CSV table of C-alpha atoms in Angstrom, one decimal:
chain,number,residue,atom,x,y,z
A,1,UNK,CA,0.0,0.0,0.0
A,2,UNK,CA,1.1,3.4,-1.4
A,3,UNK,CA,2.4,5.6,2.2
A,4,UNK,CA,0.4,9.1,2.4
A,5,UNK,CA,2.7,11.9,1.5
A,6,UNK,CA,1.3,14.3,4.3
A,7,UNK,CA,1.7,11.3,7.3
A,8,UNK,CA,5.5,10.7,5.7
A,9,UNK,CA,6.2,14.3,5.7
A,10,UNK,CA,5.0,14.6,9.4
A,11,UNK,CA,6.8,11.9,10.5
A,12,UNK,CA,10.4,12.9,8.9
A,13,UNK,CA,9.7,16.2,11.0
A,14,UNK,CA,9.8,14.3,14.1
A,15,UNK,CA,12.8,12.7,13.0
A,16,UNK,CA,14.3,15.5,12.6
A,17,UNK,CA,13.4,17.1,16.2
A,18,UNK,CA,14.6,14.1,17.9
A,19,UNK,CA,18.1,13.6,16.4
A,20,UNK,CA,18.4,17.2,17.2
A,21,UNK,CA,18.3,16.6,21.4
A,22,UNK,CA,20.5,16.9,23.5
A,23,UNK,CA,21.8,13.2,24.3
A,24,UNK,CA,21.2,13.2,27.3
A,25,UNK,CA,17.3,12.8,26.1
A,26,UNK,CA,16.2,9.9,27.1
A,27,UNK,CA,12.6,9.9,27.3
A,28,UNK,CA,9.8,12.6,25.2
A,29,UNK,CA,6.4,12.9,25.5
A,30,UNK,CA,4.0,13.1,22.7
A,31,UNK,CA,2.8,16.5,24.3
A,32,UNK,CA,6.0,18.2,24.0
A,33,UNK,CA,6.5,16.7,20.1
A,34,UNK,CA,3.6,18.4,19.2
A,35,UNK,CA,4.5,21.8,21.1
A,36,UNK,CA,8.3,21.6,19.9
A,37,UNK,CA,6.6,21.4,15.9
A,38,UNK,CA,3.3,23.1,16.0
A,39,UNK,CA,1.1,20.2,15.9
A,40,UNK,CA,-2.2,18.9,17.5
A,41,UNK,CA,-1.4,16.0,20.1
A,42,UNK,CA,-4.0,14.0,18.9
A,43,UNK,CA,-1.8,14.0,15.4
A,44,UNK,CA,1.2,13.3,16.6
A,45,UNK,CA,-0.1,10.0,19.2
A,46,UNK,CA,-1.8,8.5,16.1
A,47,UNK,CA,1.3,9.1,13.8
A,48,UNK,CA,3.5,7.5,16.2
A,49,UNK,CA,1.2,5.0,17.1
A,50,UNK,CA,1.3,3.3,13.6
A,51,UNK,CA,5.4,3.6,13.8
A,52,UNK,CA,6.4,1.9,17.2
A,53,UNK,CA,2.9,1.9,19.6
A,54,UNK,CA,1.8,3.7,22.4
A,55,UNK,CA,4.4,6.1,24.7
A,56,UNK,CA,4.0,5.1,28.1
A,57,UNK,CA,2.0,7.0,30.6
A,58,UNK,CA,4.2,9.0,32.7
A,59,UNK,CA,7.3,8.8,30.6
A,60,UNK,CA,6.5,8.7,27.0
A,61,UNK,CA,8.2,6.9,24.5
A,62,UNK,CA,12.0,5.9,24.7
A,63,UNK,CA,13.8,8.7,22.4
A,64,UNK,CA,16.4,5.9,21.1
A,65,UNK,CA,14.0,3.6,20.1
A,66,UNK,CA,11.4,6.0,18.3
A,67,UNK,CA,14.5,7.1,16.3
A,68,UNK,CA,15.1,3.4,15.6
A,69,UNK,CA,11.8,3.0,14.5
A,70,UNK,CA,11.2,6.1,12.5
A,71,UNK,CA,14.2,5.6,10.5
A,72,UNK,CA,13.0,1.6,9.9
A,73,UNK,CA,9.9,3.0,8.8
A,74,UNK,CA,11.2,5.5,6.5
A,75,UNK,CA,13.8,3.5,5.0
A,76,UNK,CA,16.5,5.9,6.1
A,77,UNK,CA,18.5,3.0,7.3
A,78,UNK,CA,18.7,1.0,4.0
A,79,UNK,CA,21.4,3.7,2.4
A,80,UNK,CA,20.0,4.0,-1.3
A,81,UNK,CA,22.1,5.2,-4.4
A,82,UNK,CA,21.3,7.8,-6.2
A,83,UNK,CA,23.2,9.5,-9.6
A,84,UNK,CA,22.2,13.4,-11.0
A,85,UNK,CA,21.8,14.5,-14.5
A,86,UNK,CA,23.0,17.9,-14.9
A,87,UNK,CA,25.9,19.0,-13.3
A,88,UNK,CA,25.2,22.7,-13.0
A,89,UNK,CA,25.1,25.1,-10.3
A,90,UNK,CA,22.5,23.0,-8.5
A,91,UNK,CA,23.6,19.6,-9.4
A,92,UNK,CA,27.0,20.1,-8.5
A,93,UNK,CA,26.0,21.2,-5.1
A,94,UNK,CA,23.7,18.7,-4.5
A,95,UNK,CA,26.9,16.0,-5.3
A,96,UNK,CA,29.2,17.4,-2.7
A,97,UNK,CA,26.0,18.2,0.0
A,98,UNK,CA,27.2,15.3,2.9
A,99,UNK,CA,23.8,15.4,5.0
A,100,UNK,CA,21.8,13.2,2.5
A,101,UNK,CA,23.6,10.4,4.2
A,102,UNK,CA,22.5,10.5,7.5
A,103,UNK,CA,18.7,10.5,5.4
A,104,UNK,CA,19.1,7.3,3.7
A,105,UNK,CA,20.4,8.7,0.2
A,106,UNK,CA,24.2,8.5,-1.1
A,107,UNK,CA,24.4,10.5,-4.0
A,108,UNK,CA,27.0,8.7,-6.6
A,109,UNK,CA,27.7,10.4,-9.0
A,110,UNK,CA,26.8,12.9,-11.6
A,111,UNK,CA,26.5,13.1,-15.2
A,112,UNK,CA,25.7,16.0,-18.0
A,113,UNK,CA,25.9,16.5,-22.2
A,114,UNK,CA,28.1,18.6,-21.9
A,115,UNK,CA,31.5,16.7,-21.6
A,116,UNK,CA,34.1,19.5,-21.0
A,117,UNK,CA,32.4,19.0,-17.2
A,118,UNK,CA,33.6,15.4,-17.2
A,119,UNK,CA,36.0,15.4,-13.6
A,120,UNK,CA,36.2,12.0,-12.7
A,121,UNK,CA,37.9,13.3,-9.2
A,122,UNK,CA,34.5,14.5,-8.9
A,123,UNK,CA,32.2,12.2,-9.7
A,124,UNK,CA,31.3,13.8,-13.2
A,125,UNK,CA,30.9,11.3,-15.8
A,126,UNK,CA,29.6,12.3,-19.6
A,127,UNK,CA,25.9,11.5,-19.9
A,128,UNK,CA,26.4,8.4,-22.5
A,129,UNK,CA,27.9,6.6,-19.5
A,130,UNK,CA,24.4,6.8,-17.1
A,131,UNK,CA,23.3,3.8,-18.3
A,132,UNK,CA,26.2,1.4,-18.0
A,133,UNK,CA,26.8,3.1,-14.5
A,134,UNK,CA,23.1,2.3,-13.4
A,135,UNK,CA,23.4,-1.0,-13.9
A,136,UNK,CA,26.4,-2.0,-12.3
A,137,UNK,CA,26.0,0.3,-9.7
A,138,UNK,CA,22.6,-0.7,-7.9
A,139,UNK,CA,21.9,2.7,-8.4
A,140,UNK,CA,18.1,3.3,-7.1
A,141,UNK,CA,17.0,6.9,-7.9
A,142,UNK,CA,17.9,9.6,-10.3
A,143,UNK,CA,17.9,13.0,-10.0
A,144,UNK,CA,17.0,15.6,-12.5
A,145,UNK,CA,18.5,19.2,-12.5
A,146,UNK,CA,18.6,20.1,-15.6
A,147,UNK,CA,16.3,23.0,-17.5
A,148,UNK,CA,12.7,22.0,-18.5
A,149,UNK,CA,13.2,22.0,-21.8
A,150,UNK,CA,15.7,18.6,-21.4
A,151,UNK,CA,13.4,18.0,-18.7
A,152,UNK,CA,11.7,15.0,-20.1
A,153,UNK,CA,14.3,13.9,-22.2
A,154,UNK,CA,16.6,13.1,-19.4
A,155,UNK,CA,13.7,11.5,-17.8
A,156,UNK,CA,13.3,9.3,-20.9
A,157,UNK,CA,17.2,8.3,-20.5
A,158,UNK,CA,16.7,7.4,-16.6
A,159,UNK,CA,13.8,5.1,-17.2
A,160,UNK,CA,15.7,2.7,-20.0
A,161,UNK,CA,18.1,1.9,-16.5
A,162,UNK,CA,17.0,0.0,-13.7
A,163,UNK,CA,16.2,3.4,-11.7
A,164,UNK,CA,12.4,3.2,-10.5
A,165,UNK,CA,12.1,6.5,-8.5
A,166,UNK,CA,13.3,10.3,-10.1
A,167,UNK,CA,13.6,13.4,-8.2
A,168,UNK,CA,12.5,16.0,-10.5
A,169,UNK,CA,13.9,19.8,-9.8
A,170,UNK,CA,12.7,20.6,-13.1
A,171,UNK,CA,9.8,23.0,-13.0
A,172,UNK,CA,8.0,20.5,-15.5
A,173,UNK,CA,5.7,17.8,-15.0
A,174,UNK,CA,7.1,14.5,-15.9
A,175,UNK,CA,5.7,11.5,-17.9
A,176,UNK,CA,6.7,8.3,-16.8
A,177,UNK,CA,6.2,4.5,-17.3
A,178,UNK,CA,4.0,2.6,-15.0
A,179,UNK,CA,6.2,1.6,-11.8
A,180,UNK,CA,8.1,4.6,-12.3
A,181,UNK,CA,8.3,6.8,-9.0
A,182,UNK,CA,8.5,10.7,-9.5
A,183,UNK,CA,8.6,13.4,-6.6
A,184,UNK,CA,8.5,17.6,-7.7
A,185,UNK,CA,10.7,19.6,-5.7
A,186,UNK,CA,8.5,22.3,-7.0
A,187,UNK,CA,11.0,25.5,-5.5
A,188,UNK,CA,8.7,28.0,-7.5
A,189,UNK,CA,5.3,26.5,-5.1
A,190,UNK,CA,7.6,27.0,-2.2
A,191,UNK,CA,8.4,30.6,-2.6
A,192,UNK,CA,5.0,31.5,-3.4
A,193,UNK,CA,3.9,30.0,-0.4
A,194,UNK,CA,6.5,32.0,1.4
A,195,UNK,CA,5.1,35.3,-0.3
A,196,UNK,CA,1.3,35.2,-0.3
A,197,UNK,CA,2.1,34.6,4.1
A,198,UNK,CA,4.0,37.7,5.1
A,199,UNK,CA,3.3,41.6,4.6
């Protein structure tokens, strides 16, 4: 069964609050989640609850073992492979950007048409090498940063590999074969969002 996007997003936040306390941390309250992040108690119990069970009364759950299980649930300690297409500004960042790791996502290597990039030192490889690279590399998800207009074709060129999920950057939707995972990092939504909220 298909995990909802909004209960996934939620439950990467808490992930992300509870790697962030002090060590010394050893037990939190579903109370104080929900105050730390801005959301309803009743949320957070029932998110939880379908991760690793009740907290217990009095002391809540055991901070160690809710990261455990948050991190089982999603995936983050199964490191997957990934490879970029488009070794611009953005792509190139993205390759030497550490923290994916600690998310469950090591980012290979990166490859673009235009072969004067080509720095094997830095994990650059010329585009007509992606698919040999896929498939000897268990490489699991590919990432697009490359204008719209080459948008699709680069999507084209990720789905003849073994790659079943693509993370789009590309502010273009994407057609895909059946099986084929895709996830918008829609920036443009984003800042909108960000605009139409403040004065």
């Amino acid at each position: 069964m298909r995990a909802n996007p909004a209960v996934i997003k939620r439950l990467s936040v808490y992930l992300q609050l509870l790697r962030q306390l002090p060590p010394e941390t050893a037990n939190i309250s579903a109370t104080v989640i929900a105050k730390s992040i801005g959301y309803g108690d009743v949320q957070v119990r029932k998110d939880l609850a379908s991760v690793s069970g009740e907290g217990k009364p009095r002391t809540g759950y055991e901070v160690g073992n809710l990261i455990k299980s948050l991190e089982e649930y999603l995936g983050f300690n199964y490191p997957k492979k990934a490879i970029i297409v488009g070794a611009g500004r953005l792509g190139t960042a993205l390759l030497e950007y550490d923290g994916f790791k600690s998310w469950g996502l090591e980012i290979a290597a990166a490859f673009d048409a235009d072969e004067s990039k080509t720095d094997k030192s830095k994990r650059i490889y010329p585009v007509s090498d992606l698919k040999e690279y896929c498939k000897s590399g268990d490489i699991k998800i590919g990432i697009i940063t490359v204008p719209a207009s080459a948008a699709q074709q680069v999507c084209d060129l990720i789905c003849e590999t073994p790659i079943k999920a693509v993370w789009s950057f590309a502010p273009t939707h994407l057609y895909v074969p059946e099986g084929v995972e895709v996830q918008y990092e829609n920036m443009a939504a984003s800042l909108a969002n960000i605009l139409c909220n403040i004065d």
